Amino acid sequence: MQYRKLGNSGMYVSAIALGNWATHGETVDQDVATACVLKALDLGITTFDTADAYANTKAETMLGEALTGVRREGIEIMTKAFFPTGTGKNDRGLSRKHVMESINGSLRRLQTDYVDVYQAHRYDYETPLTETMGAFADIVHAGKAHYIGVSEWTVEEIRAGAALASELGIQLVSSQPQYNMLWRVIEAEVVPACAELGITQVCWSPLAQGVLTGKYDGGRSVPSASRFTSEDGALKTEHKFMQTQVLERVEKLKPIAEDLGVPLATLAVAWVLANPNVSAAIVGASRPEQLDDTVKAAELVLDRETLDRIDGALGDVIERDPAKVESFPERV
């Protein structure tokens, strides 16, 4: 395993982080979740990412249970707040009320006294940024989190948040965007600004929600357990990654992976880690053995020729528009 600094902090994270979005509490039970976490630890993964809204808070509970008995100082736990955790009007967003209540709920479910990074899961346009950052600062100063991070914030929002964090005496060290071979919307604006500000990326969906494993075989295969398979067995083609031209282009990546002697999934994660502003790529697992291929990506160095071949294979299906950072205009 490779370990990288998180932002301009002194803390290291594992280059591969285990996330539990759409797995713990949704597609896997506690026994499998625990097996995946223990496998991750065996492979050198020390960083675990979750959020209070995942599986309606169950994901945090299951991660906390899976980490029972693990030396707390030897791991890094990242969680988030913003999305609904209840039906009340204040059970969402980044108001001081919700943020302060959310950190306490997360710590209880995770069975820990603190998290290493507490993240704003989205930007809250209904709450003044000063209120949100003030609450985050109080959480850090109370010892309930070491650092703060953001997820899917625009470059302007990141700059404003970093400035306020500095004024409040806390460190905004990470940005958690969607980033993969197909979705590169952070490259033009977010990455340069973060490099300037001492912020690094912890990327979700490095496999484009499974598309970059190649399992859809150019649109010809319909995996039975896929999130993109409908009840009648057909592909759900409305998603941006499930368009015919995208799936056909992904097929062109397979010879590149074969030439390197690695699975396509390994190549895809290694591509994310090739960006010098990336500290970690978050992978999921519904079976422990799935981690074997993705962990190999931490040691796979891609040369310029390989990177150019990837760009040539994908061509115009690569999305680069910085306006498509997935920030929400209102609470959900």
Short mmCIF file of C-alpha atoms in Angstrom, two decimals:
data_model
loop_
_atom_site.label_atom_id
_atom_site.label_comp_id
_atom_site.label_asym_id
_atom_site.label_seq_id
_atom_site.Cartn_x
_atom_site.Cartn_y
_atom_site.Cartn_z
CA MET A 1 0.00 0.00 0.00
CA GLN A 2 1.05 3.57 -0.63
CA TYR A 3 0.33 6.37 1.84
CA ARG A 4 -0.03 10.02 0.93
CA LYS A 5 -0.34 13.29 2.85
CA LEU A 6 -3.85 14.71 3.08
CA GLY A 7 -3.70 18.31 1.94
CA ASN A 8 -1.15 20.45 3.75
CA SER A 9 -1.75 18.55 6.99
CA GLY A 10 0.72 16.21 8.62
CA MET A 11 -1.67 13.25 8.40
CA TYR A 12 -1.24 10.40 5.95
CA VAL A 13 -4.07 8.41 4.36
CA SER A 14 -3.91 5.17 2.41
CA ALA A 15 -3.96 5.77 -1.35
CA ILE A 16 -6.88 3.34 -1.52
CA ALA A 17 -9.70 4.14 0.90
CA LEU A 18 -12.64 1.86 1.58
CA GLY A 19 -16.03 3.55 1.25
CA ASN A 20 -19.41 2.10 2.12
CA TRP A 21 -21.84 4.07 -0.04
CA ALA A 22 -24.41 1.71 -1.61
CA THR A 23 -22.97 -1.34 0.18
CA HIS A 24 -23.16 -1.45 4.00
CA GLY A 25 -26.79 -1.57 5.00
CA GLU A 26 -28.03 -1.76 1.42
CA THR A 27 -26.46 -4.66 -0.48
CA VAL A 28 -24.44 -6.36 2.27
CA ASP A 29 -25.14 -7.41 5.83
CA GLN A 30 -22.95 -6.91 8.88
CA ASP A 31 -20.97 -10.14 8.49
CA VAL A 32 -19.95 -9.27 4.93
CA ALA A 33 -19.26 -5.66 5.85
CA THR A 34 -16.95 -6.77 8.65
CA ALA A 35 -15.19 -9.24 6.34
CA CYS A 36 -14.58 -6.48 3.79
CA VAL A 37 -13.21 -4.11 6.44
CA LEU A 38 -10.89 -6.76 7.86
CA LYS A 39 -9.70 -7.64 4.35
CA ALA A 40 -9.02 -3.96 3.70
CA LEU A 41 -6.94 -3.72 6.86
CA ASP A 42 -4.99 -6.84 5.86
CA LEU A 43 -4.18 -5.19 2.52
CA GLY A 44 -2.89 -2.03 4.16
CA ILE A 45 -5.97 0.16 3.78
CA THR A 46 -6.20 2.42 6.81
CA THR A 47 -8.66 5.05 5.55
CA PHE A 48 -12.43 4.51 5.72
CA ASP A 49 -15.01 6.88 4.24
CA THR A 50 -18.70 6.99 5.07
CA ALA A 51 -21.56 9.47 5.60
CA ASP A 52 -24.48 9.77 7.98
CA ALA A 53 -27.00 9.57 5.14
CA TYR A 54 -25.67 6.34 3.64
CA ALA A 55 -28.31 3.64 4.06
CA ASN A 56 -30.22 6.06 6.29
CA THR A 57 -27.42 6.04 8.93
CA LYS A 58 -26.98 2.23 8.86
CA ALA A 59 -23.68 2.47 6.97
CA GLU A 60 -22.01 4.36 9.81
CA THR A 61 -23.36 1.90 12.35
CA MET A 62 -22.06 -1.07 10.38
CA LEU A 63 -18.64 0.50 9.87
CA GLY A 64 -18.39 1.23 13.57
CA GLU A 65 -19.25 -2.36 14.36
CA ALA A 66 -16.78 -3.69 11.79
CA LEU A 67 -13.97 -1.61 13.31
CA THR A 68 -14.65 -2.83 16.86
CA GLY A 69 -11.34 -3.82 18.45
CA VAL A 70 -9.22 -2.12 15.79
CA ARG A 71 -6.59 0.25 17.19
CA ARG A 72 -8.18 3.67 16.68
CA GLU A 73 -4.88 5.51 16.26
CA GLY A 74 -3.97 3.23 13.36
CA ILE A 75 -6.87 4.17 11.10
CA GLU A 76 -8.43 7.29 9.60
CA ILE A 77 -12.22 7.70 9.57
CA MET A 78 -13.93 10.25 7.34
CA THR A 79 -17.65 10.99 7.46
CA LYS A 80 -20.01 13.67 6.18
CA ALA A 81 -23.16 15.69 6.84
CA PHE A 82 -25.70 17.42 4.60
CA PHE A 83 -28.20 14.92 3.21
CA PRO A 84 -31.38 14.00 5.13
CA THR A 85 -31.11 11.76 8.17
CA GLY A 86 -34.75 12.16 9.14
CA THR A 87 -38.03 13.68 8.01
CA GLY A 88 -37.84 16.97 9.91
CA LYS A 89 -37.12 20.29 8.27
CA ASN A 90 -33.84 20.58 10.16
CA ASP A 91 -32.72 16.99 9.51
CA ARG A 92 -30.65 18.10 6.52
CA GLY A 93 -28.32 20.84 5.30
CA LEU A 94 -25.43 22.55 7.06
CA SER A 95 -27.13 24.76 9.62
CA ARG A 96 -25.37 24.93 12.96
CA LYS A 97 -28.24 22.93 14.46
CA HIS A 98 -27.95 20.07 11.99
CA VAL A 99 -24.15 20.00 11.86
CA MET A 100 -23.74 19.89 15.64
CA GLU A 101 -26.41 17.21 16.01
CA SER A 102 -24.99 15.25 13.08
CA ILE A 103 -21.46 14.96 14.43
CA ASN A 104 -22.78 13.61 17.72
CA GLY A 105 -24.92 11.05 15.91
CA SER A 106 -22.02 10.00 13.69
CA LEU A 107 -19.66 9.54 16.63
CA ARG A 108 -22.24 7.45 18.44
CA ARG A 109 -22.84 5.20 15.44
CA LEU A 110 -19.14 4.89 14.62
CA GLN A 111 -18.32 4.07 18.25
CA THR A 112 -15.53 6.61 18.42
CA ASP A 113 -14.73 9.87 20.24
CA TYR A 114 -13.61 11.66 17.07
CA VAL A 115 -13.39 11.42 13.30
CA ASP A 116 -10.24 12.32 11.44
CA VAL A 117 -11.99 14.34 8.73
CA TYR A 118 -15.51 15.78 8.95
CA GLN A 119 -16.87 16.77 5.56
CA ALA A 120 -19.61 18.98 4.16
CA HIS A 121 -21.31 16.50 1.84
CA ARG A 122 -22.51 19.33 -0.42
CA TYR A 123 -22.64 23.13 -0.25
CA ASP A 124 -25.72 24.45 1.55
CA TYR A 125 -27.15 27.49 -0.24
CA GLU A 126 -29.76 28.00 2.51
CA THR A 127 -27.19 28.52 5.27
CA PRO A 128 -24.61 31.32 5.48
CA LEU A 129 -21.15 29.89 4.96
CA THR A 130 -20.00 31.70 8.11
CA GLU A 131 -22.54 29.71 10.13
CA THR A 132 -21.49 26.39 8.64
CA MET A 133 -17.78 27.00 9.03
CA GLY A 134 -18.28 28.31 12.55
CA ALA A 135 -19.97 25.05 13.49
CA PHE A 136 -17.18 23.02 11.87
CA ALA A 137 -14.60 25.07 13.76
CA ASP A 138 -16.33 24.40 17.07
CA ILE A 139 -16.35 20.68 16.27
CA VAL A 140 -12.61 20.70 15.60
CA HIS A 141 -11.85 22.80 18.66
CA ALA A 142 -13.94 20.41 20.78
CA GLY A 143 -11.77 17.51 19.60
CA LYS A 144 -14.57 15.77 17.74
CA ALA A 145 -12.72 16.05 14.40
CA HIS A 146 -9.11 16.74 13.47
CA TYR A 147 -9.67 18.29 10.06
CA ILE A 148 -12.50 19.32 7.77
CA GLY A 149 -13.24 18.61 4.13
CA VAL A 150 -15.84 19.30 1.47
CA SER A 151 -17.51 17.24 -1.23
CA GLU A 152 -18.63 18.44 -4.67
CA TRP A 153 -18.02 22.12 -3.97
CA THR A 154 -17.28 24.48 -6.85
CA VAL A 155 -13.96 26.28 -7.05
CA GLU A 156 -15.50 29.52 -5.74
CA GLU A 157 -17.04 27.68 -2.78
CA ILE A 158 -13.78 25.94 -1.96
CA ARG A 159 -11.86 29.22 -2.00
CA ALA A 160 -14.41 30.88 0.30
CA GLY A 161 -14.47 27.91 2.65
CA ALA A 162 -10.69 27.71 2.84
CA ALA A 163 -10.45 31.43 3.65
CA LEU A 164 -12.96 31.14 6.47
CA ALA A 165 -11.32 27.99 7.82
CA SER A 166 -8.01 29.82 8.02
CA GLU A 167 -9.60 32.73 9.87
CA LEU A 168 -11.18 30.29 12.34
CA GLY A 169 -7.92 28.46 12.99
CA ILE A 170 -8.88 25.12 11.43
CA GLN A 171 -7.60 23.21 8.41
CA LEU A 172 -9.69 22.50 5.32
CA VAL A 173 -7.54 19.74 3.87
CA SER A 174 -9.64 17.73 1.46
CA SER A 175 -12.10 17.85 -1.41
CA GLN A 176 -14.15 14.77 -2.24
CA PRO A 177 -15.29 14.91 -5.88
CA GLN A 178 -16.41 12.34 -8.39
CA TYR A 179 -13.33 11.72 -10.53
CA ASN A 180 -12.48 9.01 -13.02
CA MET A 181 -11.32 8.49 -16.60
CA LEU A 182 -14.76 9.49 -17.91
CA TRP A 183 -15.58 12.31 -15.48
CA ARG A 184 -12.82 14.92 -15.26
CA VAL A 185 -14.76 18.07 -14.42
CA ILE A 186 -12.43 19.02 -11.53
CA GLU A 187 -9.29 19.22 -13.63
CA ALA A 188 -9.69 22.70 -15.13
CA GLU A 189 -10.53 24.72 -12.00
CA VAL A 190 -10.88 22.72 -8.77
CA VAL A 191 -7.54 20.89 -8.92
CA PRO A 192 -5.37 23.96 -9.64
CA ALA A 193 -7.11 25.98 -6.90
CA CYS A 194 -6.80 23.14 -4.39
CA ALA A 195 -3.11 22.70 -5.19
CA GLU A 196 -2.65 26.40 -4.49
CA LEU A 197 -4.63 26.22 -1.23
CA GLY A 198 -3.01 23.08 0.17
CA ILE A 199 -6.07 20.89 -0.39
CA THR A 200 -5.99 17.44 -1.98
CA GLN A 201 -8.64 15.21 -3.52
CA VAL A 202 -10.17 12.06 -2.01
CA CYS A 203 -12.06 10.80 -5.04
CA TRP A 204 -15.28 8.86 -5.15
CA SER A 205 -16.42 6.65 -8.05
CA PRO A 206 -12.97 5.96 -9.54
CA LEU A 207 -14.62 3.06 -11.41
CA ALA A 208 -17.50 5.23 -12.70
CA GLN A 209 -19.92 3.18 -10.57
CA GLY A 210 -18.63 -0.07 -12.07
CA VAL A 211 -18.59 0.94 -15.72
CA LEU A 212 -14.78 1.08 -15.78
CA THR A 213 -14.51 -2.54 -14.71
CA GLY A 214 -15.59 -3.42 -18.25
CA LYS A 215 -18.35 -5.71 -17.02
CA TYR A 216 -20.93 -4.21 -19.38
CA ASP A 217 -18.96 -5.48 -22.39
CA GLY A 218 -19.70 -2.50 -24.60
CA GLY A 219 -23.40 -2.64 -23.69
CA ARG A 220 -23.80 -6.29 -24.62
CA SER A 221 -23.68 -7.67 -21.08
CA VAL A 222 -26.33 -7.09 -18.42
CA PRO A 223 -24.95 -8.14 -15.01
CA SER A 224 -27.80 -9.37 -12.84
CA ALA A 225 -26.67 -7.60 -9.66
CA SER A 226 -25.71 -4.29 -11.23
CA ARG A 227 -27.16 -0.96 -10.11
CA PHE A 228 -27.76 -0.27 -13.80
CA THR A 229 -29.85 -3.40 -14.38
CA SER A 230 -33.62 -2.95 -14.26
CA GLU A 231 -36.11 -5.45 -12.86
CA ASP A 232 -36.85 -6.80 -16.35
CA GLY A 233 -33.14 -7.54 -16.90
CA ALA A 234 -32.43 -4.67 -19.28
CA LEU A 235 -29.80 -1.99 -18.91
CA LYS A 236 -30.85 1.35 -17.42
CA THR A 237 -29.52 3.49 -20.23
CA GLU A 238 -30.60 6.87 -18.83
CA HIS A 239 -27.42 7.28 -16.72
CA LYS A 240 -24.60 9.35 -18.19
CA PHE A 241 -22.16 6.44 -18.06
CA MET A 242 -24.58 3.96 -19.64
CA GLN A 243 -24.79 5.54 -23.06
CA THR A 244 -23.87 3.23 -25.96
CA GLN A 245 -21.01 5.43 -27.14
CA VAL A 246 -19.52 5.50 -23.63
CA LEU A 247 -19.69 1.73 -23.18
CA GLU A 248 -18.17 1.15 -26.60
CA ARG A 249 -15.29 3.48 -25.79
CA VAL A 250 -14.68 1.75 -22.46
CA GLU A 251 -14.20 -1.49 -24.40
CA LYS A 252 -11.21 0.14 -26.09
CA LEU A 253 -9.50 0.37 -22.69
CA LYS A 254 -9.31 -3.40 -22.26
CA PRO A 255 -6.28 -3.92 -24.57
CA ILE A 256 -4.42 -1.21 -22.64
CA ALA A 257 -5.03 -3.03 -19.36
CA GLU A 258 -4.09 -6.34 -20.97
CA ASP A 259 -0.78 -4.92 -22.19
CA LEU A 260 -0.01 -3.93 -18.61
CA GLY A 261 -1.10 -7.32 -17.30
CA VAL A 262 -3.73 -5.91 -14.96
CA PRO A 263 -7.55 -5.94 -14.77
CA LEU A 264 -9.31 -2.89 -16.17
CA ALA A 265 -10.47 -1.96 -12.65
CA THR A 266 -6.85 -1.75 -11.51
CA LEU A 267 -5.96 0.47 -14.46
CA ALA A 268 -8.93 2.77 -13.76
CA VAL A 269 -8.01 3.31 -10.11
CA ALA A 270 -4.32 3.77 -10.98
CA TRP A 271 -5.36 6.47 -13.47
CA VAL A 272 -7.06 8.44 -10.66
CA LEU A 273 -4.02 8.08 -8.42
CA ALA A 274 -1.75 9.37 -11.21
CA ASN A 275 -3.08 12.89 -10.58
CA PRO A 276 -0.59 14.50 -8.16
CA ASN A 277 -3.40 16.37 -6.37
CA VAL A 278 -5.13 13.10 -5.44
CA SER A 279 -4.45 11.68 -1.98
CA ALA A 280 -6.81 8.70 -2.18
CA ALA A 281 -9.30 6.90 -4.37
CA ILE A 282 -12.37 5.56 -2.57
CA VAL A 283 -13.40 2.05 -3.60
CA GLY A 284 -16.34 -0.04 -2.46
CA ALA A 285 -16.63 -3.77 -1.96
CA SER A 286 -19.55 -6.14 -1.59
CA ARG A 287 -17.15 -9.09 -1.35
CA PRO A 288 -13.71 -9.09 0.30
CA GLU A 289 -11.95 -10.53 -2.75
CA GLN A 290 -12.95 -7.53 -4.85
CA LEU A 291 -10.33 -5.50 -3.03
CA ASP A 292 -7.43 -7.58 -4.34
CA ASP A 293 -7.50 -6.01 -7.80
CA THR A 294 -8.17 -2.43 -6.75
CA VAL A 295 -5.43 -2.38 -4.11
CA LYS A 296 -2.84 -3.25 -6.79
CA ALA A 297 -3.53 0.17 -8.31
CA ALA A 298 -1.58 1.88 -5.53
CA GLU A 299 1.67 0.46 -6.91
CA LEU A 300 0.88 0.77 -10.62
CA VAL A 301 2.68 3.75 -12.19
CA LEU A 302 1.29 4.86 -15.55
CA ASP A 303 3.69 6.44 -18.03
CA ARG A 304 2.84 9.23 -20.44
CA GLU A 305 2.34 6.83 -23.34
CA THR A 306 -0.26 4.85 -21.40
CA LEU A 307 -2.09 7.99 -20.31
CA ASP A 308 -2.18 9.18 -23.94
CA ARG A 309 -3.53 5.81 -25.07
CA ILE A 310 -6.33 6.07 -22.51
CA ASP A 311 -7.26 9.55 -23.74
CA GLY A 312 -7.24 8.33 -27.32
CA ALA A 313 -9.41 5.32 -26.52
CA LEU A 314 -12.07 7.37 -24.72
CA GLY A 315 -12.01 10.35 -27.08
CA ASP A 316 -14.97 12.70 -26.93
CA VAL A 317 -16.94 10.77 -24.28
CA ILE A 318 -14.70 12.30 -21.60
CA GLU A 319 -16.61 14.98 -19.67
CA ARG A 320 -14.43 17.96 -18.77
CA ASP A 321 -16.92 20.82 -18.26
CA PRO A 322 -16.12 22.43 -14.85
CA ALA A 323 -19.70 23.68 -14.62
CA LYS A 324 -20.81 20.09 -14.04
CA VAL A 325 -19.39 19.78 -10.53
CA GLU A 326 -22.35 18.12 -8.81
CA SER A 327 -23.31 20.82 -6.33
CA PHE A 328 -27.03 21.10 -5.56
CA PRO A 329 -28.82 24.46 -5.84
CA GLU A 330 -31.06 23.60 -2.90
CA ARG A 331 -31.37 21.09 -0.07
CA VAL A 332 -32.80 17.70 -0.98
#
